[in-house]
Amino acid sequence: DINWYGESSKLFDKHVRYQGDEVACIVAETENSAEEALNKIMVSYDILPFEVDAEKLLNNTELKVHDWGNINKGKPDEYSRGNIDEGFSSSDYIIEDTFSTQVAIHNPTEVHCSVVNWEDDKLIVYDSTQGIFEVRETVAKALGLSEEKVQVIKEYMGGGFGSKLEAGKYTVMAAILSKKIKRPVKITLDRREMNLAVGNRPDSIQKLKLGMKKDGTLTALSQETIASVGAYPSGGGCSWPLRTLYKCDNVETIEFSMLTNTGKARPFRAPGHVQGTFAFEALIDDAALKIDMDPIEFRLKNYVDNDQVWGVKYSSKKLKEAYKIGAEKIGWQNRNKIPGSGKGYIKSGIGMATQIWWGGGGPPAHANIKITKDGLVNVYSGTQDIGTGTYTFISQITAEILEVPLMNIIVHLGNTEYPYGPSSGGSTTAPSISPAVRDAAEKMKRKLYSAAAALTNLAESKLKYSEGIFYSDKNEKLITLLEIASQVQADSLLVKGSREENIKGLAVQTFGAQFADVEVDTLTGNVRVKKVVAAHDIGRVLNRQTLENQFHGGIMQGLGMALMEERIMDYDYGKMLNANFHDYKIPTMMDTPEIEVIIVGEMDEQANNMGVKGIGEPAMIPTPGAIGNAIYNAIGVRIKSLPITPDKIINALNNN
């Protein structure tokens, strides 16, 4: 009788609310025997009314997914500033439109998996997770254990994109079964189970309205969103870009996150921002076209240097530079001045979209550094590397400050026995943990000075340190780091580092602009993305290769959302029809465009002691919007729903 999803469900709930809700778990020696046993289970179901369409549920007072209603938290999320009615009444032009985005599935390469074993009364969990401490907390609470009795380990991971920020039911099931049979238990979800039961990006229907003066000055912005968040409480909002991206005094948004009889939503790489940016940036382009203004000029006309929601300045913002260099690199001057005006059936188009995301990180985040007798530098932190290069940048920071070779740095991550580290999500890992590592490394350097002074009988002020060696003020070699480590007491070279508090009164945000160059075959509807230029302000670059990798991955994920990825439901039976890689299309190497990544600005000195901001989310946020605007520039017809598939293009051209 273990509660799950707050208290809205049980580990095994007799009220099954969607295809994928867990009803039983089998333990066996082999996968085949488990499948055979599964097929012998007979379940008697009472067929209940259901609905998978969020818009229909909004006005349906009879069918309830939960007794307390169908809107997440019981009410919509609302925001306003200024006077929206006055803003629209003072407008010279008003533009209204409705956009929609699909449900997308995370589909990381590494499937969800837990391996558990009891050692006396302590539970050891090897889990594919983006947050080991969150898993520990959930599992301990579910099993009635103290957190000290649960150890979670995850040293490496093959992606999660947000689907692994929560503990899975399967982890608790494995723990219960392991306790019963007194043996280790491994549960691995297959691709179908992952598609059904461990999260998705919510869909959205977005009704947008924009008011502006003849010169392009925004006077009012409003947005109404309906999103499906699945069968259990989650969030589906996507209005943040509209609230704060461009200067506007009068803004109003209302968001209905609807509970439906479908798989529960989970955070998915920039939750809400990808959907919201696609729709809002399309409307911004349409507004610019209305007054015959260049879309970039329109955005510059409404540029803002402060966060309009919180009323504070940005710690840094280099978006103007991103617009300038991105436009140069994509050949902005070659775009169709009149959308769809190119000759021939292969139409070319160029489009762009703007990105805003947090990415500043913050405390708590801790790292310990210990130098052992052999002179090796060990760094310990409870954060994890989910394939983004956390091991790499921690090694680099430590090696640079302590002036030792990278091969002498050993980084230990992904274990709840280590100092607390943040979950890997929301573009927060690097800006949270790297300042803690720097703090620890600088403390260790001071400790080395103190030890060297004691061993050489010289004042610290008389010592100089370079590349692992201490010298006298006369440049005489005195003692090496290895010699110090071998002579001091064990564990004396141990320090603890922590992430400092964020500066109050500042908004630490990331900004960027992506530009897409596309070709559209107007006979088949096929789209080829030829090139994407990503110009972003993301603070200090810790490692250029991992940065490039992040952007390439994010852009390809954005391309998938723009052109092909979509959960397809049978609305009559409430079932997902494409819960596999054969029918759920994702981009491959054949779809990969030329990608050019440009970082504008330098380190953000006010963000943290490393000047670092996150890049996981910014890499994907503007991609669907840029591709959508490029397709419009190519064919002259606005496709208002994602994904932009060939049939939608052909139908739009025929209707036009």
XYZ file of C-alpha atoms in Angstrom, residues 14 123 356 633:
4
model
C -6.515 -1.036 -8.528
C 19.658 -1.243 0.345
C 15.679 32.344 -23.150
C 9.817 31.678 -45.548
